[in-house]
Amino acid sequence: MVNSGIACQETSMPTASLPPPAPIQQLHHYAYRARDAEETRQFYEDILGLPLYHIIQSDFVPSTGEYCPYTHFFFRLQDGSFIAFFDLGDDQAAEPSPNTPKWVNHISFRVNTVEELEATKARLQAHGVEVLGVTDHHIFKSIYFFDPNGIRLELTAQLADEFQMLTESRTAHARLAEWNARKEQWRRERAAGQATAPLKPQQNDRPEVAARAQG
């Protein structure tokens, strides 16, 4: 069950009679707060090459009805999905989460080849953007950087083919179930004062990173 932080309303409809979930085809858009629309446009359109595609402006929020004037603008990816932003007209960027490392929350975009990845890295650096990588994740390679709003972005070139990814998927539920069981045990130990450090995963898929960090 997903814990949204909001108490769920009870429903009289039995679970068995619910319709199946609609097939989710692809990402439509991811939206984030922008400090300045033009600064953001220059980064995404002029540097990354994502065309500005759509703008919505209003004084009131359609979903909540609250008064909050905004300009909502969208950049289109090759697959027809979008990354979008809200400029609230106050020159304020979104505040980073105080309890989450800066590398955790990020958006990853895919390019076709490692050569394109390296070319984009050079282009970003020529525009004064600090870039980490190329980082080898075995099934893909990536570079990392921040946009003008403090959003961590990743560009990825896939290495693994569809067969390898399908093979990986066959163990995903079992591995997550093992993690969940260990986390339940860790919670009991923490409640009893026997565990203070965060839980570590049951296996290390990237031993070379640990060796490099410790060496």
XYZ file of C-alpha atoms in Angstrom:
215
model
C 0.000 0.000 0.000
C 1.304 3.444 -0.896
C 1.539 5.790 2.067
C 0.809 9.275 0.753
C 0.828 10.897 4.164
C -2.923 11.521 3.826
C -5.520 9.259 5.395
C -7.242 7.238 2.691
C -10.994 7.570 2.444
C -12.892 4.359 2.948
C -14.658 2.979 -0.085
C -17.576 0.599 -0.211
C -16.402 -0.933 -3.486
C -14.771 -4.358 -2.958
C -11.270 -4.602 -4.367
C -12.232 -7.557 -6.553
C -14.836 -5.456 -8.365
C -12.455 -2.614 -9.205
C -11.569 -2.165 -12.876
C -8.009 -3.064 -13.877
C -5.464 -0.244 -13.989
C -5.316 1.612 -17.274
C -2.175 0.750 -19.257
C 0.266 3.609 -18.680
C 1.909 4.202 -22.037
C 4.704 6.653 -21.278
C 5.615 9.696 -19.245
C 3.478 12.663 -20.278
C 5.357 15.335 -18.356
C 7.343 15.973 -15.234
C 6.797 19.444 -13.767
C 9.062 21.436 -11.482
C 9.366 24.973 -10.204
C 11.570 27.362 -12.183
C 13.191 30.482 -10.796
C 13.057 32.225 -14.158
C 11.348 31.088 -17.356
C 13.859 32.598 -19.781
C 16.876 31.280 -17.894
C 15.267 27.841 -17.959
C 14.379 28.125 -21.655
C 17.936 29.027 -22.576
C 19.238 25.940 -20.784
C 16.747 23.389 -22.101
C 16.198 24.766 -25.603
C 19.462 26.486 -26.542
C 21.891 24.111 -24.805
C 20.077 20.755 -24.578
C 18.055 21.221 -27.764
C 14.578 20.535 -26.346
C 12.063 22.764 -28.167
C 9.718 24.972 -26.194
C 6.357 23.503 -27.178
C 3.465 24.739 -25.060
C 2.596 27.435 -22.513
C -0.314 27.694 -20.062
C -0.874 30.877 -18.042
C -3.471 31.461 -15.351
C -4.132 33.225 -12.066
C -5.847 30.211 -10.502
C -4.740 26.582 -10.159
C -7.229 24.329 -12.022
C -6.817 21.316 -9.725
C -7.148 23.136 -6.384
C -8.830 26.420 -7.272
C -6.313 28.406 -5.239
C -5.042 31.790 -6.342
C -1.429 31.504 -7.498
C -0.568 33.209 -10.804
C 1.790 31.129 -12.935
C 3.318 30.536 -16.329
C 3.519 26.808 -17.065
C 5.844 25.957 -19.964
C 6.732 22.658 -21.620
C 9.752 21.325 -23.523
C 9.217 18.346 -25.833
C 11.352 15.207 -25.950
C 11.734 13.056 -29.066
C 9.177 10.488 -27.854
C 6.483 13.140 -27.401
C 6.803 13.431 -23.620
C 7.636 16.691 -21.884
C 9.585 18.253 -19.086
C 7.666 21.241 -17.775
C 8.133 24.106 -15.344
C 6.165 26.660 -13.370
C 7.419 30.236 -13.140
C 5.428 31.719 -10.243
C 6.683 35.219 -10.972
C 8.628 35.661 -7.743
C 12.198 34.721 -8.794
C 12.232 31.897 -6.243
C 13.576 28.415 -6.941
C 12.330 25.263 -5.223
C 14.087 24.565 -1.936
C 16.141 21.354 -1.791
C 14.964 18.641 0.581
C 16.932 18.947 3.840
C 16.900 15.196 4.566
C 17.839 13.910 1.104
C 21.310 13.892 -0.505
C 21.531 16.071 -3.616
C 22.315 13.087 -5.856
C 19.150 11.120 -5.022
C 16.324 13.018 -6.730
C 17.007 13.439 -10.431
C 15.588 13.103 -13.928
C 17.307 10.905 -16.499
C 17.027 11.489 -20.244
C 18.171 8.925 -22.786
C 20.374 9.558 -25.814
C 21.130 7.024 -28.539
C 24.859 6.399 -28.195
C 27.837 6.878 -25.908
C 29.297 9.149 -28.597
C 26.257 11.427 -28.315
C 26.640 11.343 -24.545
C 30.256 12.475 -24.774
C 29.400 15.161 -27.328
C 26.678 16.547 -25.066
C 29.103 16.578 -22.152
C 31.501 18.693 -24.211
C 28.665 21.025 -25.220
C 27.543 21.491 -21.619
C 31.078 22.172 -20.439
C 31.554 24.724 -23.216
C 28.553 26.572 -21.750
C 30.097 26.535 -18.285
C 28.041 23.648 -16.876
C 29.862 21.363 -14.438
C 29.452 17.728 -15.520
C 30.199 14.470 -13.681
C 30.985 11.366 -15.710
C 30.938 9.554 -18.020
C 29.902 7.030 -15.332
C 29.675 3.338 -16.212
C 26.595 1.652 -14.691
C 27.211 -1.571 -16.662
C 23.788 -1.573 -18.325
C 24.134 2.095 -19.318
C 26.557 5.008 -19.153
C 25.642 8.425 -17.800
C 26.667 11.998 -17.192
C 25.255 14.177 -14.403
C 24.738 17.926 -14.060
C 22.365 20.509 -12.580
C 19.990 22.820 -14.410
C 19.596 26.510 -13.400
C 16.843 25.555 -10.934
C 18.995 23.107 -8.990
C 17.440 19.996 -10.563
C 19.915 17.168 -10.992
C 19.803 15.815 -14.532
C 21.245 12.640 -15.987
C 21.847 11.825 -19.630
C 22.045 8.104 -20.310
C 23.203 5.913 -23.178
C 21.877 2.372 -22.927
C 24.407 -0.469 -23.188
C 22.293 -3.519 -22.341
C 20.007 -4.922 -25.006
C 16.370 -5.886 -24.495
C 17.229 -9.528 -23.743
C 19.634 -8.571 -20.959
C 17.102 -6.194 -19.421
C 14.432 -8.910 -19.577
C 16.814 -11.305 -17.815
C 17.445 -8.704 -15.115
C 13.707 -8.184 -14.656
C 13.161 -11.835 -13.719
C 15.011 -11.405 -10.424
C 13.708 -7.931 -9.537
C 10.739 -9.015 -7.389
C 12.755 -11.602 -5.476
C 15.532 -9.128 -4.739
C 13.084 -6.467 -3.582
C 11.231 -8.995 -1.416
C 14.510 -9.910 0.266
C 15.236 -6.237 0.893
C 11.735 -5.709 2.313
C 12.109 -8.656 4.693
C 15.466 -7.407 5.913
C 14.056 -3.911 6.345
C 11.206 -5.215 8.505
C 13.785 -6.967 10.678
C 15.844 -3.776 10.818
C 12.775 -1.805 11.938
C 12.192 -4.243 14.783
C 15.831 -3.997 15.815
C 15.740 -0.208 15.633
C 12.610 -0.111 17.797
C 14.439 -2.275 20.338
C 17.467 0.012 20.245
C 19.624 -2.633 18.563
C 20.105 -0.863 15.212
C 21.290 2.705 14.753
C 22.864 2.791 11.278
C 20.751 2.725 8.097
C 20.164 -0.680 6.541
C 22.685 -1.732 3.898
C 21.641 -3.728 0.810
C 22.084 -7.480 0.807
C 24.497 -7.406 -2.111
C 26.790 -4.902 -3.785
C 26.246 -4.646 -7.533
C 29.045 -2.114 -7.888
C 32.055 -3.465 -5.935
C 34.487 -1.462 -8.065
C 32.971 1.796 -6.802
C 33.440 0.741 -3.183
C 37.006 -0.344 -3.915
C 37.753 2.980 -5.579
C 36.229 4.952 -2.696
C 38.181 2.978 -0.105
C 41.420 2.869 -2.052
